[in-house]
Structures are given as structure tokens and as C-alpha cells.
PDB file of C-alpha atoms (C1' of nucleotides) in Angstrom:
ATOM      1  CA  MET A   1       0.000   0.000   0.000  1.00 64.00           C
ATOM      2  CA  ASP A   2       1.100   3.398  -0.645  1.00 65.00           C
ATOM      3  CA  THR A   3       1.480   4.906   2.714  1.00 66.00           C
ATOM      4  CA  GLY A   4       1.769   8.166   0.907  1.00 61.00           C
ATOM      5  CA  ASP A   5       5.261   9.252   1.744  1.00 84.00           C
ATOM      6  CA  ARG A   6       4.924  11.869  -0.904  1.00 92.00           C
ATOM      7  CA  LEU A   7       5.496  15.356   0.295  1.00 96.00           C
ATOM      8  CA  LEU A   8       3.041  18.194  -0.034  1.00 97.00           C
ATOM      9  CA  THR A   9       3.734  21.886  -0.156  1.00 97.00           C
ATOM     10  CA  PRO A  10       2.097  24.289   2.290  1.00 97.00           C
ATOM     11  CA  GLY A  11      -0.137  25.542  -0.474  1.00 96.00           C
ATOM     12  CA  GLU A  12      -1.381  22.049  -1.239  1.00 96.00           C
ATOM     13  CA  VAL A  13      -2.149  21.301   2.376  1.00 96.00           C
ATOM     14  CA  ALA A  14      -3.888  24.629   2.704  1.00 96.00           C
ATOM     15  CA  ALA A  15      -6.050  23.828  -0.310  1.00 96.00           C
ATOM     16  CA  LEU A  16      -6.982  20.459   1.158  1.00 95.00           C
ATOM     17  CA  PHE A  17      -8.071  22.016   4.417  1.00 96.00           C
ATOM     18  CA  ARG A  18      -9.564  25.100   2.826  1.00 95.00           C
ATOM     19  CA  VAL A  19      -7.480  27.373   4.977  1.00 96.00           C
ATOM     20  CA  ASP A  20      -4.819  29.942   4.392  1.00 96.00           C
ATOM     21  CA  PRO A  21      -1.259  28.669   3.860  1.00 96.00           C
ATOM     22  CA  LYS A  22      -0.287  30.791   6.792  1.00 96.00           C
ATOM     23  CA  THR A  23      -2.528  28.708   8.982  1.00 96.00           C
ATOM     24  CA  VAL A  24      -0.794  25.528   7.871  1.00 96.00           C
ATOM     25  CA  THR A  25       2.500  27.124   8.775  1.00 96.00           C
ATOM     26  CA  ARG A  26       1.137  27.889  12.206  1.00 96.00           C
ATOM     27  CA  TRP A  27       0.042  24.301  12.652  1.00 96.00           C
ATOM     28  CA  ALA A  28       3.522  23.146  11.846  1.00 96.00           C
ATOM     29  CA  ALA A  29       5.078  25.712  14.136  1.00 94.00           C
ATOM     30  CA  ALA A  30       2.803  24.602  16.942  1.00 93.00           C
ATOM     31  CA  GLY A  31       3.625  20.946  16.428  1.00 93.00           C
ATOM     32  CA  ARG A  32       0.098  19.971  15.425  1.00 94.00           C
ATOM     33  CA  ILE A  33       1.431  18.529  12.196  1.00 95.00           C
ATOM     34  CA  GLY A  34       4.826  17.146  11.326  1.00 94.00           C
ATOM     35  CA  SER A  35       6.917  19.061   8.882  1.00 95.00           C
ATOM     36  CA  ILE A  36      10.125  18.580   6.946  1.00 95.00           C
ATOM     37  CA  ARG A  37      12.263  21.548   6.125  1.00 96.00           C
ATOM     38  CA  THR A  38      14.161  22.002   2.905  1.00 96.00           C
ATOM     39  CA  PRO A  39      17.704  23.322   3.183  1.00 96.00           C
ATOM     40  CA  GLY A  40      16.213  26.629   2.181  1.00 96.00           C
ATOM     41  CA  GLY A  41      13.808  26.700   5.093  1.00 95.00           C
ATOM     42  CA  HIS A  42      10.562  25.890   3.307  1.00 97.00           C
ATOM     43  CA  ARG A  43       8.276  23.240   4.743  1.00 97.00           C
ATOM     44  CA  ARG A  44       7.049  19.997   3.250  1.00 97.00           C
ATOM     45  CA  PHE A  45       4.304  17.830   4.731  1.00 97.00           C
ATOM     46  CA  ARG A  46       3.784  14.112   4.495  1.00 95.00           C
ATOM     47  CA  GLU A  47       0.701  13.277   2.536  1.00 95.00           C
ATOM     48  CA  SER A  48      -0.023  10.287   4.755  1.00 94.00           C
ATOM     49  CA  GLU A  49      -0.185  12.471   7.811  1.00 94.00           C
ATOM     50  CA  VAL A  50      -2.300  15.079   6.118  1.00 94.00           C
ATOM     51  CA  ARG A  51      -4.798  12.540   4.907  1.00 93.00           C
ATOM     52  CA  ALA A  52      -4.922  10.976   8.338  1.00 91.00           C
ATOM     53  CA  LEU A  53      -5.826  14.331   9.776  1.00 90.00           C
ATOM     54  CA  LEU A  54      -8.375  14.906   7.075  1.00 87.00           C
ATOM     55  CA  GLU A  55     -10.432  11.792   7.373  1.00 80.00           C
ATOM     56  CA  GLY A  56      -9.211   9.816  10.289  1.00 67.00           C
ATOM     57  CA  GLU A  57      -9.984  11.990  13.206  1.00 60.00           C
ATOM     58  CA  GLY A  58     -13.678  12.641  13.195  1.00 56.00           C
ATOM     59  CA  MET A  59     -14.688   9.126  14.161  1.00 54.00           C
ATOM     60  CA  LEU A  60     -13.517   7.962  17.488  1.00 51.00           C
ATOM     61  CA  GLU A  61     -12.463  11.110  19.118  1.00 49.00           C
ATOM     62  CA  GLU A  62     -14.168  14.158  20.475  1.00 48.00           C
ATOM     63  CA  SER A  63     -17.457  12.854  19.288  1.00 46.00           C
ATOM     64  CA  ASP A  64     -19.879  15.295  20.775  1.00 45.00           C
ATOM     65  CA  ASP A  65     -20.159  15.550  24.501  1.00 44.00           C
ATOM     66  CA  MET A  66     -17.206  14.192  26.373  1.00 39.00           C
ATOM     67  CA  GLY A  67     -14.618  14.390  23.719  1.00 38.00           C
ATOM     68  CA  ARG A  68     -12.905  17.511  24.747  1.00 44.00           C
ATOM     69  CA  PRO A  69     -13.956  19.197  27.907  1.00 46.00           C
ATOM     70  CA  ARG A  70     -13.054  22.751  27.384  1.00 42.00           C
ATOM     71  CA  ASN A  71     -13.512  23.873  30.935  1.00 42.00           C
ATOM     72  CA  ALA A  72     -15.090  21.263  33.130  1.00 40.00           C
ATOM     73  CA  GLY A  73     -12.327  18.724  32.995  1.00 37.00           C
ATOM     74  CA  PRO A  74     -12.379  15.927  35.534  1.00 43.00           C
ATOM     75  CA  ALA A  75      -8.927  17.031  36.501  1.00 40.00           C
ATOM     76  CA  THR A  76      -7.834  13.433  36.457  1.00 36.00           C
ATOM     77  CA  SER A  77      -6.500  13.237  32.931  1.00 37.00           C
ATOM     78  CA  PRO A  78      -3.996  15.879  32.215  1.00 40.00           C
ATOM     79  CA  GLY A  79      -3.260  13.699  29.242  1.00 36.00           C
ATOM     80  CA  PRO A  80      -2.296  15.579  26.159  1.00 41.00           C
ATOM     81  CA  GLY A  81      -5.231  14.187  24.273  1.00 36.00           C
ATOM     82  CA  ALA A  82      -5.919  17.353  22.436  1.00 39.00           C
ATOM     83  CA  GLY A  83      -2.681  19.183  22.809  1.00 37.00           C
ATOM     84  CA  PRO A  84       0.263  16.838  22.509  1.00 43.00           C
ATOM     85  CA  ALA A  85       3.302  18.942  22.556  1.00 40.00           C
ATOM     86  CA  ASN A  86       4.361  22.475  22.282  1.00 39.00           C
ATOM     87  CA  ALA A  87       3.606  25.329  24.517  1.00 39.00           C
ATOM     88  CA  GLY A  88       1.981  27.480  21.952  1.00 34.00           C
ATOM     89  CA  MET A  89       4.287  30.362  22.304  1.00 36.00           C
ATOM     90  CA  TYR A  90       3.732  31.653  18.828  1.00 34.00           C
TER      91      TYR A  90
ATOM     92  CA  MET B   1      24.791  -0.256   7.958  1.00 69.00           C
ATOM     93  CA  ASP B   2      24.541   1.211   4.608  1.00 68.00           C
ATOM     94  CA  THR B   3      26.410   4.407   4.843  1.00 67.00           C
ATOM     95  CA  GLY B   4      24.891   5.333   1.535  1.00 62.00           C
ATOM     96  CA  ASP B   5      27.859   6.508  -0.407  1.00 87.00           C
ATOM     97  CA  ARG B   6      25.842   6.072  -3.529  1.00 94.00           C
ATOM     98  CA  LEU B   7      25.618   9.159  -5.591  1.00 96.00           C
ATOM     99  CA  LEU B   8      22.265  10.682  -6.393  1.00 97.00           C
ATOM    100  CA  THR B   9      21.426  12.833  -9.360  1.00 97.00           C
ATOM    101  CA  PRO B  10      19.834  16.245  -8.940  1.00 97.00           C
ATOM    102  CA  GLY B  11      16.557  14.773 -10.094  1.00 97.00           C
ATOM    103  CA  GLU B  12      16.649  12.126  -7.397  1.00 97.00           C
ATOM    104  CA  VAL B  13      17.388  14.599  -4.662  1.00 97.00           C
ATOM    105  CA  ALA B  14      14.700  16.900  -5.972  1.00 97.00           C
ATOM    106  CA  ALA B  15      12.149  14.096  -5.819  1.00 96.00           C
ATOM    107  CA  LEU B  16      13.088  13.342  -2.226  1.00 96.00           C
ATOM    108  CA  PHE B  17      12.577  16.920  -1.135  1.00 97.00           C
ATOM    109  CA  ARG B  18       9.668  17.560  -3.441  1.00 97.00           C
ATOM    110  CA  VAL B  19      11.424  20.472  -5.105  1.00 97.00           C
ATOM    111  CA  ASP B  20      12.601  21.338  -8.583  1.00 97.00           C
ATOM    112  CA  PRO B  21      15.948  19.907  -9.712  1.00 97.00           C
ATOM    113  CA  LYS B  22      17.052  23.451 -10.274  1.00 97.00           C
ATOM    114  CA  THR B  23      16.549  24.121  -6.602  1.00 97.00           C
ATOM    115  CA  VAL B  24      18.900  21.297  -5.687  1.00 97.00           C
ATOM    116  CA  THR B  25      21.483  22.789  -7.977  1.00 97.00           C
ATOM    117  CA  ARG B  26      20.996  26.082  -6.215  1.00 97.00           C
ATOM    118  CA  TRP B  27      21.574  24.436  -2.855  1.00 97.00           C
ATOM    119  CA  ALA B  28      24.839  23.048  -4.115  1.00 97.00           C
ATOM    120  CA  ALA B  29      25.878  26.377  -5.564  1.00 95.00           C
ATOM    121  CA  ALA B  30      25.128  28.052  -2.239  1.00 95.00           C
ATOM    122  CA  GLY B  31      27.092  25.464  -0.300  1.00 94.00           C
ATOM    123  CA  ARG B  32      24.052  24.191   1.583  1.00 95.00           C
ATOM    124  CA  ILE B  33      24.698  20.667   0.367  1.00 96.00           C
ATOM    125  CA  GLY B  34      27.900  19.003  -0.711  1.00 95.00           C
ATOM    126  CA  SER B  35      28.206  18.161  -4.364  1.00 96.00           C
ATOM    127  CA  ILE B  36      30.558  16.245  -6.585  1.00 95.00           C
ATOM    128  CA  ARG B  37      31.050  17.367 -10.147  1.00 96.00           C
ATOM    129  CA  THR B  38      31.394  15.038 -13.045  1.00 96.00           C
ATOM    130  CA  PRO B  39      34.065  15.835 -15.610  1.00 96.00           C
ATOM    131  CA  GLY B  40      31.279  17.276 -17.691  1.00 95.00           C
ATOM    132  CA  GLY B  41      30.124  19.668 -15.022  1.00 95.00           C
ATOM    133  CA  HIS B  42      27.026  17.844 -13.777  1.00 97.00           C
ATOM    134  CA  ARG B  43      26.509  17.446 -10.055  1.00 97.00           C
ATOM    135  CA  ARG B  44      26.097  14.333  -7.941  1.00 97.00           C
ATOM    136  CA  PHE B  45      25.069  14.209  -4.302  1.00 97.00           C
ATOM    137  CA  ARG B  46      25.914  11.730  -1.570  1.00 96.00           C
ATOM    138  CA  GLU B  47      22.932   9.771  -0.424  1.00 95.00           C
ATOM    139  CA  SER B  48      24.175   9.786   3.155  1.00 94.00           C
ATOM    140  CA  GLU B  49      24.180  13.534   3.246  1.00 95.00           C
ATOM    141  CA  VAL B  50      20.799  13.826   1.615  1.00 95.00           C
ATOM    142  CA  ARG B  51      19.217  11.423   4.049  1.00 93.00           C
ATOM    143  CA  ALA B  52      20.843  13.236   6.927  1.00 92.00           C
ATOM    144  CA  LEU B  53      19.183  16.408   5.762  1.00 92.00           C
ATOM    145  CA  LEU B  54      15.848  14.689   5.359  1.00 89.00           C
ATOM    146  CA  GLU B  55      15.690  12.901   8.672  1.00 76.00           C
ATOM    147  CA  GLY B  56      17.781  15.129  10.798  1.00 62.00           C
ATOM    148  CA  GLU B  57      15.356  17.937  10.683  1.00 50.00           C
ATOM    149  CA  GLY B  58      11.898  16.696  10.095  1.00 43.00           C
ATOM    150  CA  MET B  59      11.415  13.442  11.906  1.00 43.00           C
ATOM    151  CA  LEU B  60      10.944  13.697  15.605  1.00 43.00           C
ATOM    152  CA  GLU B  61      10.459  17.356  15.553  1.00 41.00           C
ATOM    153  CA  GLU B  62       7.344  18.983  16.757  1.00 42.00           C
ATOM    154  CA  SER B  63       7.931  22.524  17.746  1.00 40.00           C
ATOM    155  CA  ASP B  64      10.621  23.781  15.537  1.00 38.00           C
ATOM    156  CA  ASP B  65       9.674  27.236  14.677  1.00 37.00           C
ATOM    157  CA  MET B  66      12.164  29.439  16.350  1.00 36.00           C
ATOM    158  CA  GLY B  67      15.827  28.851  16.453  1.00 36.00           C
ATOM    159  CA  ARG B  68      16.836  27.183  13.269  1.00 40.00           C
ATOM    160  CA  PRO B  69      20.538  26.499  13.060  1.00 42.00           C
ATOM    161  CA  ARG B  70      20.606  25.909   9.405  1.00 39.00           C
ATOM    162  CA  ASN B  71      24.246  26.655   8.948  1.00 40.00           C
ATOM    163  CA  ALA B  72      25.517  24.194  11.497  1.00 38.00           C
ATOM    164  CA  GLY B  73      25.659  21.440   8.979  1.00 36.00           C
ATOM    165  CA  PRO B  74      28.627  19.524   7.631  1.00 41.00           C
ATOM    166  CA  ALA B  75      30.626  22.226   6.061  1.00 37.00           C
ATOM    167  CA  THR B  76      31.640  19.956   3.274  1.00 37.00           C
ATOM    168  CA  SER B  77      31.714  22.878   0.940  1.00 37.00           C
ATOM    169  CA  PRO B  78      32.963  26.006   2.569  1.00 39.00           C
ATOM    170  CA  GLY B  79      31.631  27.693  -0.470  1.00 35.00           C
ATOM    171  CA  PRO B  80      34.084  30.298  -1.567  1.00 39.00           C
ATOM    172  CA  GLY B  81      32.013  33.206  -2.548  1.00 34.00           C
ATOM    173  CA  ALA B  82      28.648  31.616  -2.620  1.00 36.00           C
ATOM    174  CA  GLY B  83      27.531  33.109   0.596  1.00 37.00           C
ATOM    175  CA  PRO B  84      24.824  35.604  -0.173  1.00 42.00           C
ATOM    176  CA  ALA B  85      22.516  33.313   1.653  1.00 40.00           C
ATOM    177  CA  ASN B  86      22.767  32.602   5.321  1.00 42.00           C
ATOM    178  CA  ALA B  87      24.032  34.736   8.141  1.00 37.00           C
ATOM    179  CA  GLY B  88      21.416  37.394   7.954  1.00 36.00           C
ATOM    180  CA  MET B  89      18.059  35.925   7.334  1.00 43.00           C
ATOM    181  CA  TYR B  90      15.927  38.925   7.950  1.00 44.00           C
TER     182      TYR B  90
ATOM    183  C1'  DC C   1      27.391   7.670 -34.324  1.00 76.60           C
ATOM    184  C1'  DT C   2      22.530   9.089 -33.464  1.00 76.60           C
ATOM    185  C1'  DA C   3      18.678   9.945 -30.338  1.00 76.60           C
ATOM    186  C1'  DA C   4      16.315  10.874 -26.049  1.00 76.60           C
ATOM    187  C1'  DA C   5      16.565  12.318 -21.319  1.00 76.60           C
ATOM    188  C1'  DA C   6      18.672  14.932 -17.839  1.00 76.60           C
ATOM    189  C1'  DT C   7      21.458  18.897 -16.256  1.00 76.60           C
ATOM    190  C1'  DA C   8      23.597  23.481 -16.313  1.00 76.60           C
ATOM    191  C1'  DG C   9      23.000  28.364 -16.681  1.00 76.60           C
ATOM    192  C1'  DG C  10      20.398  32.655 -16.818  1.00 76.60           C
ATOM    193  C1'  DG C  11      16.118  35.288 -16.093  1.00 76.60           C
ATOM    194  C1'  DT C  12      11.424  36.199 -14.420  1.00 76.60           C
ATOM    195  C1'  DA C  13       6.862  34.934 -11.816  1.00 76.60           C
ATOM    196  C1'  DA C  14       4.803  32.453  -7.939  1.00 76.60           C
ATOM    197  C1'  DT C  15       5.087  30.587  -3.418  1.00 76.60           C
ATOM    198  C1'  DT C  16       6.770  30.578   1.295  1.00 76.60           C
ATOM    199  C1'  DT C  17       8.681  32.596   5.435  1.00 76.60           C
ATOM    200  C1'  DG C  18       8.438  35.455   9.565  1.00 76.60           C
ATOM    201  C1'  DG C  19       6.656  39.344  12.139  1.00 76.60           C
ATOM    202  C1'  DG C  20       3.131  42.397  13.452  1.00 76.60           C
ATOM    203  C1'  DT C  21      -1.680  43.525  13.430  1.00 76.60           C
ATOM    204  C1'  DT C  22      -6.988  42.939  13.074  1.00 76.60           C
TER     205       DT C  22
ATOM    206  C1'  DA D   1      -6.643  30.718  21.419  1.00 76.60           C
ATOM    207  C1'  DA D   2      -7.266  30.511  16.462  1.00 76.60           C
ATOM    208  C1'  DT D   3      -7.590  32.428  11.678  1.00 76.60           C
ATOM    209  C1'  DG D   4      -7.103  35.915   8.119  1.00 76.60           C
ATOM    210  C1'  DT D   5      -4.667  39.880   6.118  1.00 76.60           C
ATOM    211  C1'  DC D   6      -0.577  43.269   5.050  1.00 76.60           C
ATOM    212  C1'  DC D   7       4.377  43.780   4.389  1.00 76.60           C
ATOM    213  C1'  DA D   8       9.458  42.898   3.170  1.00 76.60           C
ATOM    214  C1'  DA D   9      12.691  39.393   2.163  1.00 76.60           C
ATOM    215  C1'  DA D  10      14.092  34.908   0.855  1.00 76.60           C
ATOM    216  C1'  DT D  11      13.325  30.652  -1.481  1.00 76.60           C
ATOM    217  C1'  DT D  12      11.437  28.169  -5.017  1.00 76.60           C
ATOM    218  C1'  DA D  13       9.186  27.220  -9.716  1.00 76.60           C
ATOM    219  C1'  DC D  14       8.931  27.677 -14.653  1.00 76.60           C
ATOM    220  C1'  DC D  15      10.636  29.808 -19.066  1.00 76.60           C
ATOM    221  C1'  DC D  16      14.500  29.361 -22.462  1.00 76.60           C
ATOM    222  C1'  DT D  17      18.846  27.140 -24.968  1.00 76.60           C
ATOM    223  C1'  DA D  18      23.409  24.662 -24.873  1.00 76.60           C
ATOM    224  C1'  DT D  19      26.008  20.832 -23.035  1.00 76.60           C
ATOM    225  C1'  DT D  20      26.418  16.327 -20.885  1.00 76.60           C
ATOM    226  C1'  DT D  21      24.934  11.808 -19.861  1.00 76.60           C
ATOM    227  C1'  DT D  22      22.806   7.452 -21.021  1.00 76.60           C
TER     228       DT D  22
END
DNA sequence: CTAAAATAGGGTAATTTGGGTT
DNA sequence: AATGTCCAAATTACCCTATTTT
């Protein structure tokens, strides 16, 4: 199977998500999506990861009620569930 | 381990980075990547170096926005006068 | 030796980056 | 906190033809 190790440009990812390329850059800077840098500093994204984000996340996670408590967290799972890494200092 | 001393053509390197072959040539001209010239003037790149550039910067990285030591690489080509690039990004 | 593909080199648009702001 | 827009600079992409490689 083609895992899709092809690389996509920021503009392509932005078109897939219907967002501004700048937003994709912010996602990469925040660690929400993996990125590969060219020697010149431009970013490339793995198609497999992008497609996983596109159609593989709206099924078994944050369904509707208990997916992501935005304020009334049980305080027992500090787990990174929604925010894996980064400190969002951008 | 396969050190990967095989030589890659500009087209191969370009496909790996998802860039234009001309861009790879520009990297070599700027000293960002080591290059070997054929007697005819064409360039060849070491697979080990290319893979180091690919994996060394975009694999287990998540928040890599600020602080990008791009010039701390192998210094294989000191690049005589090809330095209009780094040093002062902005 | 001939032919096709790739590369080098130069020059000009398009994209991307990073910061600051809305 | 997240996204979109403006700006200046850098990087990259596509145009061409000549040379090299296969």
C-alpha cells in the first residue's frame, strides 16, 4: 500500500483544508502537524499524515459531549489528548 | 549499515525533497549541500548527506519554529564566494 | 554515431517565510 | 486561542537554450 510518503507543499495542504497557507505554517510551528524543512527553510508535509488528519480523526475522538472538555475537565487526565506537545508560544 | 555513499542525481534529490531539480542545484551552488562534479560539469550528491538532511530535521520534531541552526551542517563545501545566503536571514 | 533524457545556466513569476496587526 | 490579512525578504518554480549523460 502506498502509505503516501509523498510530500506536499504548504499551499497544497492549505487547499486540502480550505485554509490559508499561513494557517498551515502555524500548525507546523505549533507541532500539530509534522513538517520537513528544505535546506532553504521551506516546509514539506507528508501526505499520509495530512490525509490521516483529514479523514481519520472525526470518528472515534471528540465525538460530541465528552470528547474535549473545554472547561469542566475531571482534573484526572492531564493527558495531552488534544494538545500533545508544544507550549503554543507563537 | 549502509552508509549510503551512492551518488544521487539532482533529479533524485529533488524528488526526495519535493522540489525542482534546479533548486537542488541552487543548494549546491550556495554550499548548503555538498556536491561532486562530473568531468562534464554535472553534479552528484551523496545519499548519506541527503538522508541526513531529510531525517535530521523533520522526523521527531514537533515545535521547531524558532531557532533554526541551518548553517551548522557539515561544512563539506565552505563555499568560496557563494555566501549571499545565510548569516542574515531577515 | 545518433537519439532521447537529464542537467547546467540565466532570467522572471509564484510561493513561502516570519513578524506584526486585526 | 485561532484564523485571516498586510508587508518585506528569501526561497522556489517555470521559461528558455546549450552541453552532458545514457
